[in-house]
Short mmCIF file of C-alpha atoms and ligand atoms in Angstrom, two decimals:
data_model
loop_
_atom_site.label_atom_id
_atom_site.label_comp_id
_atom_site.label_asym_id
_atom_site.label_seq_id
_atom_site.Cartn_x
_atom_site.Cartn_y
_atom_site.Cartn_z
CA MET A 1 106.42 30.90 -37.38
CA THR A 2 108.08 34.28 -36.78
CA ASN A 3 105.55 35.08 -34.07
CA LEU A 4 106.20 31.74 -32.44
CA GLU A 5 109.93 32.36 -32.46
CA THR A 6 109.40 35.84 -31.05
CA THR A 7 107.27 34.48 -28.23
CA HIS A 8 109.87 31.83 -27.53
CA HIS A 9 112.63 34.45 -27.51
CA LYS A 10 110.67 36.73 -25.18
CA LYS A 11 110.02 33.87 -22.79
CA SER A 12 113.60 32.71 -22.67
CA ARG A 13 114.86 36.30 -22.14
CA ALA A 14 112.41 36.64 -19.22
CA ASN A 15 113.45 33.27 -17.77
CA ASP A 16 117.15 34.18 -18.03
CA TYR A 17 116.53 37.50 -16.31
CA VAL A 18 114.52 35.98 -13.46
CA HIS A 19 117.08 33.21 -13.00
CA GLU A 20 120.02 35.63 -13.01
CA VAL A 21 118.46 37.96 -10.43
CA TYR A 22 117.36 35.08 -8.20
CA GLU A 23 120.95 33.78 -8.16
CA LEU A 24 122.08 37.27 -7.18
CA VAL A 25 119.52 37.49 -4.37
CA LYS A 26 120.60 34.05 -3.10
CA LYS A 27 124.25 35.06 -3.14
CA ARG A 28 123.55 38.27 -1.29
CA ASN A 29 121.25 36.69 1.35
CA PRO A 30 122.58 33.14 1.72
CA ASP A 31 121.16 32.34 5.15
CA GLU A 32 117.78 34.04 4.87
CA LYS A 33 115.47 31.13 4.09
CA GLU A 34 112.15 32.88 4.65
CA PHE A 35 113.22 35.85 2.55
CA LEU A 36 114.42 33.56 -0.24
CA GLN A 37 111.15 31.61 -0.06
CA ALA A 38 109.12 34.81 -0.45
CA THR A 39 111.25 36.10 -3.34
CA ARG A 40 111.12 32.73 -5.13
CA GLU A 41 107.34 32.68 -5.03
CA ILE A 42 107.15 36.17 -6.53
CA PHE A 43 109.81 35.47 -9.15
CA ASP A 44 108.00 32.35 -10.36
CA SER A 45 104.84 34.39 -10.93
CA LEU A 46 106.52 37.25 -12.76
CA ARG A 47 108.08 35.41 -15.70
CA PRO A 48 105.16 36.22 -18.07
CA VAL A 49 105.33 39.88 -17.04
CA PHE A 50 108.99 40.21 -18.05
CA ALA A 51 108.26 38.45 -21.32
CA GLU A 52 105.74 41.22 -22.15
CA HIS A 53 107.54 44.16 -20.52
CA PRO A 54 111.25 44.38 -21.40
CA GLU A 55 111.26 47.92 -19.98
CA TYR A 56 111.17 46.42 -16.48
CA ILE A 57 114.31 44.43 -17.30
CA ARG A 58 116.01 47.56 -18.72
CA ASN A 59 115.14 49.44 -15.52
CA GLY A 60 116.51 46.70 -13.26
CA ILE A 61 113.21 46.50 -11.38
CA LEU A 62 113.77 43.01 -9.95
CA GLU A 63 117.31 43.81 -8.76
CA ARG A 64 116.06 46.97 -7.05
CA ILE A 65 112.77 45.69 -5.64
CA THR A 66 114.56 42.85 -3.79
CA GLU A 67 117.03 45.12 -2.01
CA PRO A 68 115.54 47.07 0.94
CA GLU A 69 115.99 50.82 0.72
CA ARG A 70 117.20 50.72 4.34
CA ILE A 71 117.54 48.20 7.18
CA ILE A 72 117.84 49.54 10.69
CA SER A 73 118.92 47.24 13.50
CA PHE A 74 119.34 48.47 17.04
CA ARG A 75 119.94 47.51 20.67
CA VAL A 76 116.96 47.51 23.02
CA ALA A 77 118.10 47.40 26.64
CA TRP A 78 115.53 47.19 29.44
CA GLU A 79 115.24 46.19 33.10
CA ASP A 80 112.91 43.46 34.38
CA ASP A 81 110.90 43.75 37.60
CA LYS A 82 113.82 42.36 39.62
CA GLY A 83 116.26 44.94 38.24
CA LYS A 84 118.04 42.51 35.90
CA VAL A 85 119.17 44.06 32.62
CA HIS A 86 118.14 42.41 29.32
CA VAL A 87 119.15 43.21 25.77
CA ASN A 88 117.02 42.47 22.71
CA ARG A 89 117.53 43.34 19.08
CA GLY A 90 115.15 45.73 17.33
CA TYR A 91 114.62 46.00 13.57
CA ARG A 92 112.91 48.17 11.02
CA VAL A 93 113.16 47.19 7.38
CA GLN A 94 112.18 50.15 5.17
CA PHE A 95 111.78 48.17 1.97
CA ASN A 96 110.09 50.33 -0.61
CA SER A 97 108.70 53.88 -0.66
CA ASP A 98 107.66 54.26 -4.30
CA LEU A 99 103.95 54.32 -3.47
CA GLY A 100 104.06 56.23 -0.17
CA PRO A 101 105.53 56.24 3.35
CA TYR A 102 106.81 52.86 4.56
CA LYS A 103 103.90 51.00 6.15
CA GLY A 104 103.80 47.66 7.94
CA GLY A 105 103.55 46.10 11.37
CA LEU A 106 105.89 45.45 14.28
CA ARG A 107 106.30 41.87 15.53
CA PHE A 108 107.51 40.93 19.02
CA HIS A 109 108.37 37.24 19.01
CA PRO A 110 111.50 35.26 19.95
CA SER A 111 111.79 33.90 16.39
CA VAL A 112 112.25 37.40 14.90
CA ASN A 113 115.44 37.76 12.86
CA SER A 114 116.59 39.60 9.77
CA SER A 115 115.22 36.96 7.35
CA ILE A 116 111.73 37.03 8.87
CA MET A 117 111.70 40.85 8.96
CA LYS A 118 112.79 41.02 5.31
CA PHE A 119 110.30 38.43 4.05
CA LEU A 120 107.46 40.23 5.82
CA ALA A 121 108.53 43.66 4.52
CA PHE A 122 108.99 42.26 1.00
CA GLU A 123 105.50 40.73 0.97
CA GLN A 124 104.15 44.02 2.26
CA ILE A 125 105.29 45.81 -0.93
CA PHE A 126 102.84 43.86 -3.09
CA LYS A 127 100.08 43.69 -0.48
CA ASN A 128 100.11 47.44 0.10
CA ALA A 129 100.13 48.09 -3.64
CA LEU A 130 97.08 45.84 -4.04
CA THR A 131 95.06 47.95 -1.60
CA GLY A 132 95.26 50.84 -4.07
CA GLN A 133 96.17 53.19 -1.22
CA PRO A 134 99.22 55.49 -1.19
CA ILE A 135 101.46 53.41 1.08
CA GLY A 136 104.96 52.03 0.72
CA ALA A 137 106.22 48.98 2.59
CA GLY A 138 108.15 48.19 5.75
CA LYS A 139 108.15 45.82 8.69
CA GLY A 140 109.88 45.73 12.04
CA GLY A 141 109.96 44.22 15.46
CA SER A 142 112.16 42.51 17.98
CA ASP A 143 113.15 39.08 19.28
CA PHE A 144 111.57 40.09 22.60
CA ASP A 145 109.16 37.44 23.96
CA PRO A 146 106.11 39.05 25.59
CA LYS A 147 105.00 35.70 27.07
CA GLY A 148 105.35 35.60 30.84
CA LYS A 149 106.33 39.27 31.11
CA SER A 150 104.54 41.60 33.51
CA GLU A 151 102.57 44.62 32.30
CA ARG A 152 105.34 46.95 33.51
CA GLU A 153 108.07 44.91 31.85
CA ILE A 154 106.19 45.14 28.57
CA MET A 155 105.83 48.89 29.05
CA ARG A 156 109.54 49.39 29.79
CA PHE A 157 110.55 47.25 26.83
CA THR A 158 108.24 49.01 24.33
CA GLN A 159 109.38 52.44 25.59
CA SER A 160 113.01 51.49 25.13
CA PHE A 161 112.21 50.07 21.66
CA MET A 162 110.43 53.26 20.60
CA THR A 163 113.18 55.54 21.98
CA GLU A 164 115.43 54.20 19.22
CA LEU A 165 112.79 53.60 16.53
CA SER A 166 111.46 57.16 16.87
CA LYS A 167 114.56 58.46 15.07
CA TYR A 168 113.51 56.75 11.85
CA ILE A 169 109.71 57.06 11.62
CA GLY A 170 107.06 59.79 11.24
CA PRO A 171 103.59 60.30 9.71
CA ASP A 172 105.07 61.05 6.24
CA ILE A 173 108.11 58.78 6.54
CA ASP A 174 107.24 55.43 8.07
CA VAL A 175 104.06 54.45 9.91
CA PRO A 176 104.29 51.15 11.86
CA ALA A 177 101.34 49.14 13.22
CA GLY A 178 100.87 45.87 15.16
CA ASP A 179 101.56 42.26 14.24
CA ILE A 180 102.25 39.10 16.30
CA GLY A 181 102.78 40.12 19.94
CA VAL A 182 101.91 43.76 19.29
CA GLY A 183 98.33 44.82 19.94
CA LYS A 184 96.68 48.06 20.99
CA ARG A 185 98.33 47.96 24.46
CA GLU A 186 101.86 47.93 22.99
CA ILE A 187 100.86 50.46 20.30
CA GLY A 188 99.52 52.70 23.09
CA TYR A 189 102.81 52.62 25.02
CA MET A 190 104.83 53.23 21.85
CA PHE A 191 102.57 56.10 20.80
CA GLY A 192 102.95 57.70 24.23
CA GLN A 193 106.72 57.37 24.14
CA TYR A 194 107.04 58.70 20.57
CA ASN A 195 105.06 61.83 21.37
CA ARG A 196 106.93 62.32 24.66
CA LEU A 197 110.21 62.29 22.71
CA LYS A 198 108.88 64.64 20.01
CA SER A 199 107.21 66.96 22.56
CA GLY A 200 104.00 67.01 20.54
CA TYR A 201 101.10 64.95 19.31
CA GLU A 202 101.55 63.30 15.94
CA ALA A 203 98.41 61.19 15.62
CA GLY A 204 99.45 59.61 12.32
CA VAL A 205 102.77 58.09 13.41
CA LEU A 206 101.34 54.67 14.31
CA THR A 207 98.16 52.84 13.37
CA GLY A 208 96.26 50.22 15.33
CA LYS A 209 95.71 52.73 18.15
CA ASP A 210 92.72 52.33 20.43
CA PRO A 211 89.68 54.11 18.95
CA SER A 212 89.36 56.11 22.19
CA HIS A 213 92.60 57.95 21.31
CA GLY A 214 93.02 58.28 17.57
CA GLY A 215 92.53 54.70 16.35
CA SER A 216 90.05 53.71 13.68
CA LEU A 217 86.94 51.78 14.53
CA GLY A 218 87.06 48.48 12.67
CA ARG A 219 90.88 48.20 12.61
CA LYS A 220 90.98 45.40 15.18
CA GLU A 221 88.57 43.34 13.06
CA ALA A 222 89.95 44.35 9.66
CA THR A 223 92.44 41.59 8.82
CA GLY A 224 90.19 38.71 9.88
CA TYR A 225 87.03 40.22 8.37
CA GLY A 226 88.93 41.16 5.21
CA THR A 227 90.24 37.63 4.77
CA VAL A 228 86.74 36.22 4.99
CA TYR A 229 85.36 38.87 2.59
CA PHE A 230 88.06 37.95 0.08
CA VAL A 231 87.48 34.21 0.43
CA GLU A 232 83.71 34.72 0.11
CA GLU A 233 84.28 36.53 -3.21
CA MET A 234 86.39 33.60 -4.39
CA LEU A 235 83.81 31.05 -3.20
CA ASN A 236 80.86 32.89 -4.76
CA GLU A 237 82.68 33.10 -8.09
CA ASN A 238 82.85 29.29 -7.98
CA GLY A 239 79.26 28.67 -6.87
CA LEU A 240 80.19 28.14 -3.20
CA SER A 241 79.88 30.18 0.01
CA PHE A 242 80.70 30.21 3.71
CA LYS A 243 77.05 29.52 4.44
CA GLY A 244 76.69 25.96 5.75
CA SER A 245 80.45 25.25 5.47
CA THR A 246 82.68 23.67 8.09
CA VAL A 247 85.75 25.80 8.75
CA ILE A 248 89.10 25.38 10.55
CA VAL A 249 91.03 28.46 11.67
CA SER A 250 94.54 28.19 13.10
CA GLY A 251 95.71 30.57 15.85
CA SER A 252 93.52 32.41 18.33
CA GLY A 253 95.04 35.87 18.10
CA ASN A 254 93.85 39.01 16.38
CA VAL A 255 93.47 37.71 12.82
CA SER A 256 92.00 34.34 13.84
CA THR A 257 89.43 35.78 16.26
CA TYR A 258 87.88 38.11 13.72
CA ALA A 259 88.09 35.58 10.89
CA ILE A 260 86.05 33.24 13.10
CA GLU A 261 83.60 36.03 13.92
CA LYS A 262 82.95 36.94 10.27
CA ALA A 263 82.79 33.29 9.14
CA HIS A 264 80.12 32.68 11.80
CA GLN A 265 78.24 35.80 10.69
CA LEU A 266 78.21 34.46 7.13
CA GLY A 267 76.65 31.19 8.28
CA ALA A 268 79.71 28.91 8.55
CA LYS A 269 80.52 26.67 11.49
CA VAL A 270 84.11 27.08 12.72
CA ILE A 271 84.96 23.95 14.66
CA ALA A 272 88.66 24.35 15.55
CA CYS A 273 91.27 26.93 16.44
CA SER A 274 94.68 26.82 18.15
CA ASP A 275 97.62 28.51 19.80
CA SER A 276 101.27 27.47 19.68
CA GLY A 277 100.57 24.90 22.44
CA GLY A 278 97.82 22.92 20.70
CA TYR A 279 94.36 23.05 19.17
CA ILE A 280 90.78 22.72 20.33
CA LEU A 281 88.06 20.93 18.42
CA ASP A 282 84.49 21.83 19.28
CA ARG A 283 82.06 20.05 16.97
CA ASN A 284 79.23 22.26 18.26
CA GLY A 285 81.01 25.27 16.77
CA ILE A 286 83.65 27.40 18.54
CA ASP A 287 82.16 29.66 21.19
CA LEU A 288 83.94 32.87 20.26
CA GLU A 289 83.03 34.69 23.48
CA THR A 290 85.07 32.12 25.42
CA VAL A 291 88.03 32.50 23.05
CA LYS A 292 87.87 36.31 23.31
CA ARG A 293 87.75 36.19 27.10
CA LEU A 294 90.67 33.76 27.30
CA LYS A 295 92.84 35.56 24.76
CA GLU A 296 91.85 39.25 24.81
CA VAL A 297 91.07 39.63 28.49
CA GLU A 298 92.72 36.93 30.60
CA ASN A 299 95.81 36.15 28.50
CA LYS A 300 95.31 32.41 28.95
CA ARG A 301 96.20 29.34 26.87
CA ILE A 302 93.63 27.84 24.47
CA TRP A 303 93.40 24.49 26.30
CA GLU A 304 91.44 26.30 29.04
CA TYR A 305 88.51 26.49 26.58
CA THR A 306 87.70 22.90 27.53
CA LYS A 307 87.05 24.01 31.15
CA ASP A 308 83.93 25.87 29.95
CA HIS A 309 83.14 23.45 27.14
CA PRO A 310 83.73 19.90 28.35
CA ASP A 311 82.46 18.48 25.03
CA ALA A 312 85.37 20.09 23.22
CA GLU A 313 88.66 18.22 22.73
CA TYR A 314 92.15 19.62 23.28
CA HIS A 315 95.15 18.17 21.38
CA GLU A 316 98.69 19.18 22.11
CA ASP A 317 100.24 19.26 18.63
CA CYS A 318 98.99 22.46 16.97
CA SER A 319 100.10 21.33 13.49
CA GLU A 320 97.64 18.40 13.68
CA ILE A 321 94.76 20.84 13.33
CA TRP A 322 94.95 20.25 9.55
CA SER A 323 93.97 16.61 10.00
CA ILE A 324 90.39 17.66 10.86
CA PRO A 325 88.03 17.32 7.88
CA CYS A 326 86.69 20.70 6.73
CA ASP A 327 85.39 22.58 3.68
CA ILE A 328 87.48 25.71 4.20
CA ALA A 329 90.82 26.11 5.99
CA LEU A 330 91.99 29.54 7.13
CA PRO A 331 95.59 29.47 8.40
CA CYS A 332 95.78 32.64 10.50
CA ALA A 333 98.68 32.01 12.93
CA THR A 334 102.15 32.24 11.41
CA GLN A 335 104.48 31.43 8.47
CA ASN A 336 104.92 27.90 7.10
CA GLU A 337 102.15 26.25 9.14
CA ILE A 338 100.96 24.21 6.15
CA ASP A 339 103.53 22.00 4.44
CA GLU A 340 103.16 19.28 1.80
CA LEU A 341 101.95 16.75 4.36
CA ALA A 342 99.27 19.03 5.77
CA ALA A 343 98.21 20.01 2.23
CA HIS A 344 97.74 16.35 1.24
CA MET A 345 95.82 15.69 4.46
CA LEU A 346 93.43 18.59 3.84
CA ILE A 347 92.80 17.49 0.26
CA ALA A 348 92.24 13.85 1.25
CA ASN A 349 89.64 15.10 3.74
CA GLY A 350 87.76 17.06 1.09
CA VAL A 351 88.86 20.68 1.60
CA LYS A 352 87.47 23.01 -1.09
CA ALA A 353 89.17 26.31 -0.33
CA ILE A 354 92.18 27.76 1.52
CA GLY A 355 92.38 31.39 2.65
CA GLU A 356 95.69 32.68 4.01
CA GLY A 357 95.00 35.05 6.91
CA ALA A 358 98.57 34.85 8.20
CA ASN A 359 101.62 35.86 6.16
CA MET A 360 103.07 32.99 4.09
CA PRO A 361 101.35 30.26 6.17
CA CYS A 362 101.61 27.75 3.29
CA ASN A 363 105.01 26.82 1.91
CA ILE A 364 105.59 26.85 -1.85
CA GLU A 365 105.20 23.09 -2.17
CA ALA A 366 101.85 23.17 -0.36
CA ILE A 367 100.59 26.01 -2.58
CA ASN A 368 101.54 24.06 -5.70
CA ILE A 369 99.75 20.97 -4.38
CA PHE A 370 96.57 22.99 -3.79
CA LEU A 371 96.73 24.57 -7.25
CA GLU A 372 97.44 21.26 -9.00
CA ASN A 373 94.40 19.74 -7.24
CA ASN A 374 92.14 22.66 -8.21
CA ILE A 375 91.59 23.72 -4.60
CA LEU A 376 90.51 27.37 -4.47
CA PHE A 377 93.43 29.30 -3.01
CA ALA A 378 93.39 32.85 -1.63
CA PRO A 379 97.00 34.06 -1.17
CA ALA A 380 98.02 36.10 1.88
CA LYS A 381 99.18 39.20 0.01
CA ALA A 382 95.65 39.71 -1.23
CA ALA A 383 93.50 37.96 1.37
CA ASN A 384 94.99 39.56 4.48
CA ALA A 385 95.43 43.07 3.03
CA GLY A 386 92.36 44.31 4.90
CA GLY A 387 94.40 45.15 8.00
CA VAL A 388 96.78 47.46 6.26
CA ALA A 389 93.92 48.89 4.19
CA VAL A 390 92.11 49.99 7.34
CA SER A 391 95.42 51.21 8.77
CA ALA A 392 95.67 53.49 5.73
CA MET A 393 92.10 54.62 6.52
CA GLU A 394 93.26 55.37 10.08
CA MET A 395 96.01 57.58 8.60
CA SER A 396 93.41 59.43 6.51
CA GLN A 397 91.14 59.96 9.52
CA ASN A 398 94.09 61.20 11.60
CA SER A 399 95.07 63.69 8.87
CA MET A 400 91.50 64.95 8.55
CA ARG A 401 91.04 65.01 12.35
CA LEU A 402 87.81 63.05 12.16
CA ALA A 403 86.52 59.56 12.89
CA TRP A 404 84.43 57.39 10.60
CA THR A 405 81.75 55.10 12.03
CA GLU A 406 82.30 51.36 12.27
CA GLU A 407 79.77 50.80 9.47
CA GLU A 408 81.56 53.29 7.22
CA VAL A 409 84.93 51.58 7.76
CA ASP A 410 83.45 48.11 7.24
CA GLU A 411 81.77 49.20 4.01
CA ARG A 412 85.07 50.62 2.73
CA LEU A 413 86.92 47.47 3.80
CA LYS A 414 84.49 45.25 1.93
CA LYS A 415 84.84 47.39 -1.19
CA VAL A 416 88.66 47.28 -0.96
CA MET A 417 88.61 43.47 -0.65
CA GLU A 418 86.25 43.17 -3.63
CA ASN A 419 88.54 45.41 -5.67
CA ILE A 420 91.61 43.40 -4.67
CA TYR A 421 89.85 40.20 -5.67
CA ALA A 422 88.94 41.70 -9.05
CA SER A 423 92.53 42.94 -9.65
CA CYS A 424 93.97 39.51 -8.86
CA LYS A 425 91.43 37.71 -11.00
CA ASN A 426 91.93 40.07 -13.95
CA ALA A 427 95.74 39.95 -13.75
CA ALA A 428 95.66 36.13 -13.68
CA GLU A 429 93.41 36.10 -16.74
CA SER A 430 95.47 38.69 -18.66
CA PHE A 431 98.65 36.71 -18.14
CA GLY A 432 97.17 33.38 -19.19
CA LYS A 433 96.49 31.73 -15.82
CA PRO A 434 92.77 32.21 -15.12
CA GLY A 435 91.81 31.34 -11.56
CA ASN A 436 95.40 31.35 -10.29
CA LEU A 437 95.09 34.07 -7.64
CA VAL A 438 98.67 33.51 -6.44
CA MET A 439 99.97 34.69 -9.80
CA GLY A 440 97.23 37.28 -10.05
CA ALA A 441 98.09 38.87 -6.69
CA ASN A 442 101.81 38.87 -7.35
CA ILE A 443 101.43 40.35 -10.82
CA ALA A 444 98.77 42.96 -9.96
CA GLY A 445 100.78 44.19 -6.95
CA PHE A 446 104.05 44.13 -8.86
CA LEU A 447 102.75 46.15 -11.83
CA LYS A 448 101.67 49.05 -9.60
CA VAL A 449 105.03 49.30 -7.86
CA ALA A 450 107.09 48.62 -10.99
CA ASN A 451 105.37 51.43 -12.89
CA ALA A 452 106.05 53.85 -10.03
CA MET A 453 109.68 52.70 -9.90
CA VAL A 454 110.11 53.34 -13.63
CA ALA A 455 108.53 56.78 -13.24
CA HIS A 456 110.80 57.68 -10.32
CA GLY A 457 114.02 56.85 -12.16
CA ILE A 458 116.91 54.64 -11.14
CA ARG A 459 117.51 55.08 -7.42
P1 NAP B 1 98.64 37.46 17.35
O1 NAP B 1 97.46 38.25 17.75
O2 NAP B 1 99.89 37.58 18.11
O3 NAP B 1 98.19 35.94 17.23
C1 NAP B 1 99.00 34.93 16.75
C2 NAP B 1 98.32 33.62 17.11
O4 NAP B 1 98.96 32.53 16.44
C3 NAP B 1 98.40 33.28 18.60
O5 NAP B 1 97.21 32.64 18.96
C4 NAP B 1 99.59 32.34 18.66
O6 NAP B 1 99.62 31.49 19.79
C5 NAP B 1 99.32 31.55 17.43
N1 NAP B 1 100.47 30.80 16.95
C6 NAP B 1 101.75 31.18 16.81
N2 NAP B 1 102.49 30.19 16.28
C7 NAP B 1 101.62 29.16 16.10
C8 NAP B 1 101.75 27.87 15.56
N3 NAP B 1 102.92 27.42 15.12
N4 NAP B 1 100.63 27.09 15.49
C9 NAP B 1 99.44 27.54 15.94
N5 NAP B 1 99.26 28.76 16.45
C10 NAP B 1 100.34 29.54 16.53
O7 NAP B 1 99.07 37.81 15.82
P2 NAP B 1 98.13 38.29 14.64
O8 NAP B 1 98.19 39.77 14.55
O9 NAP B 1 96.83 37.61 14.71
O10 NAP B 1 98.96 37.75 13.37
C11 NAP B 1 98.82 36.43 12.89
C12 NAP B 1 99.36 36.34 11.47
O11 NAP B 1 98.67 37.27 10.61
C13 NAP B 1 100.83 36.70 11.30
O12 NAP B 1 101.37 35.94 10.23
C14 NAP B 1 100.79 38.16 10.90
O13 NAP B 1 101.97 38.57 10.22
C15 NAP B 1 99.59 38.14 9.98
N6 NAP B 1 98.93 39.44 9.76
C16 NAP B 1 98.46 40.16 10.80
C17 NAP B 1 97.82 41.37 10.55
C18 NAP B 1 97.19 42.17 11.66
O14 NAP B 1 96.51 43.15 11.34
N7 NAP B 1 97.36 41.81 12.92
C19 NAP B 1 97.71 41.84 9.24
C20 NAP B 1 98.18 41.07 8.20
C21 NAP B 1 98.80 39.87 8.47
P3 NAP B 1 100.59 31.79 21.04
O15 NAP B 1 99.87 32.81 21.83
O16 NAP B 1 100.71 30.47 21.69
O17 NAP B 1 101.91 32.25 20.47
#
């Protein structure tokens, strides 16, 4: 009886604490819906942790972990090819440095705002912790839209962006990488500008560089491959596999392309992918060489795939991609692409597993629907951590002034993803929710950072 009461007391103290801090976070960030969505998901998972660990409550971990150490916002002025002046807003959210220098990508997309930057940087805290590598968490970017801009306009914009950002980053301070709208071309321009401003050559200031000048082999593939490695672990554990499965992948950018490639290598048939304009359905299996040419070389829209593959269908509404029956769905485009409706559609059509390649592609309601229906679910923080893991490997190679082979990087990536899967699985089991990898990822990531925060004192 006493034990029961004690457990009840512990639980209600944890619930009160989580509730109180969430109200505080809402009050402080009233208009930041993506950031509130990301914090709510974490908070829901952490209740059992606070019931067992009152020291985290005493140390105000939740209050501190939800407030960025620093947010930098700056003007980025640049001239287009006709001499017209434009102004965009740049951001860098330096969220948490308890495990190492801030680390996280830069996103160039017109939707970028403070809420999106903060949700991405917040998620990065737990993701980076899960990799087991010594990296803190940050995220940045701009509301600049690269679509329709000339090569020179992109160069002038990125140089102007880096001129300001360079004041706040460095190999031991904050190491940005790419994200939506920022690939090796943009990283190359930013790297050049940073070193021009610093009058030197600091190889480790950015990751995602081209392997011909300081980048790591395997970085381009890492997020997509890593997602598939993680999902394969989850499938195998449940007597399933990619082999012989039908797969849908949203997007056709960096993460999607290499998720498709690895899924094909493991014997799956990927039959659909998309861009923000619409999706293509090719029942013969997506021809990845065509997608790579269109997206990596020619900068074209995905509908042009049907020019080379007349059997394939193009549909204009990209969100309808989830109405295609499949065994495995890999949302790899952007946040909140799968809502309740899409989740129900996927389940009705027999989906067995979901793997989040993008950041927060499923909303909370959709995640709950998948879990309630026993659909295997690989959460983004864990499943897409392969990109940042190989970025950390790029930092190591830069420090040691050497380059690992593609095979060496891929082997390490696979090991990291297996370890992340094991951490998530074990944390879920230890806290009474076996198989719930959402809770497992949140808890396993949180514990690493929380312990470092306790050790470093109140700051
Ligand atoms: P990317 O190369 O810029 O590709 C994004 C792709 O998604 C593009 O094909 C884009 O099409 C498409 N897209 C955007 N909004 C869409 C929508 N509503 N429906 C369908 N497609 C849409 O970006 P990325 O690097 O692959 O990043 C994709 C996601 O993965 C993001 O959530 C990012 O934060 C996350 N992530 C990336 C990495 C990494 O290493 N790159 C690591 C971890 C997580 P348009 O060209 O038409 O816009």
